[in-house]
Amino acid sequence: MIENIIVGAGLSGATLARKLADKGDKVLVIEKREHIGGNTYDYIDTKTGIRLSKYGAHIFHTNSEVVWSFVNQFSEWNMYKHKVLSYVNGKHVPVPVNITTVNELFDLKISNISEMQSWLKENQVKGEINNSKDSALAKVGQELYELMFENYTIKQWDLNPSELEASVLERIPVRDTFNDRYFSDKYEALPSNGYTEFVKNILDHKNITVELNTEYNNSIHKSNKLFFTGKIDSYFADKFGKLEYRSLNFNYKTYDIEDYQPAAVVNYPSLEYPFTRKIDYKKFYNTKSKYSIIAEEFSSSIGEEYYPVPTKKNRDIYSKYQAEAKKLEKNNIYFVGRLAEYKYFNMDQAILSALELFDKIYKK
Ligand code: UDP
């Protein structure tokens, strides 16, 4: 019997596979899709030379030295500074909210930190923070909340921010400066040859075998240890009920335009637009082409799973699965990753979670 089976060849699965393989274990990775990389899967469009991500834009960012040093073993990285603009009242304004956002939308002339802090203080809504609405109001106040966050969130989650755990809108900070970078982590980068190549390099080891187009089946797939990175509710045949996931759909359009929009990502928070954002793919790798490929991003409850939905209801269901999963550890069955841990992980968190699980098992 093979020592390890890993279900799923996304970031968590690939990271664990590599750690186990480096330790000398044989690993079989089974993946139901026809490709590795999970939702980071990318490829180059042959007509334009533009790199596209099948499942939406992925920008790697981390503060973790451990993760950064791990990922650097498998790819060169292009330093990248992600910027997002939001299309509000006919203007492109920075997200996260900064001094420029407030000046543009309210026709003000705030010029320094202390003026911005006063503006925020006057507008921020104080009170207990129980959900994403509270957290956004506490950061940016009622007007910006309505203009930039409320309807975007309704489109993305099909829920009012008041129904979502605070953590969702806490992802977006507010800045009292002119800083217009989306992320504030120490490292922010894109793999020089793309994510697919990066994950391929992680899995490129004599002890690792990858089988694509293969559904996990517990009567066929026997191993001493099992690492499951798929949906935790599916593993348990939905016995405590189905967990909700949000999916995304993309409408790709190729334009004969060199510079389509003023940032790689432009958000559309208004309900006038059915999509949440437009991604201008050539901007990530600065690809020279006379064309632009734009993906309009639509959120949906149907389709492949992208996001766990952080509500109290799902949290409660998940804790039942989690307790069940914990019991299986004595049989060497482990659950790891965004779908198996039902957490809105960024890529670095998915990798870190896999590294930590490995350490928990082998470095006791
Ligand atoms: N969000 C919003 N307006 C924005 C950007 C984000 O309301 O202009 C909210 C929305 O609910 C979104 C969440 O903040 O789902 C997290 O945004 P992030 O950009 O981190 O989402 P991701 O890139 O992971 O889809």
mmCIF file of C-alpha atoms in Angstrom, residues 25 40 47 57 77 87 124 139 178 246 268 300 331 338 348:
data_model
loop_
_atom_site.group_PDB
_atom_site.id
_atom_site.type_symbol
_atom_site.label_atom_id
_atom_site.label_comp_id
_atom_site.label_asym_id
_atom_site.label_seq_id
_atom_site.Cartn_x
_atom_site.Cartn_y
_atom_site.Cartn_z
ATOM 1 C CA ASP A 25 7.900 9.121 1.488
ATOM 2 C CA THR A 40 -4.293 29.226 -9.275
ATOM 3 C CA LYS A 47 -3.174 34.767 -29.908
ATOM 4 C CA ALA A 57 -6.734 36.890 -10.599
ATOM 5 C CA TRP A 77 9.151 35.826 -8.449
ATOM 6 C CA TYR A 87 -15.607 52.797 -10.417
ATOM 7 C CA GLN A 124 -16.586 56.378 11.312
ATOM 8 C CA LYS A 139 -13.612 51.966 9.167
ATOM 9 C CA PHE A 178 -2.013 58.464 -0.146
ATOM 10 C CA ARG A 246 -19.561 30.948 -3.749
ATOM 11 C CA TYR A 268 -17.783 47.901 -9.950
ATOM 12 C CA SER A 300 -22.733 32.773 -8.355
ATOM 13 C CA ASN A 331 -6.601 6.867 11.478
ATOM 14 C CA ARG A 338 -9.445 26.310 1.802
ATOM 15 C CA ASP A 348 0.076 32.027 1.629
#
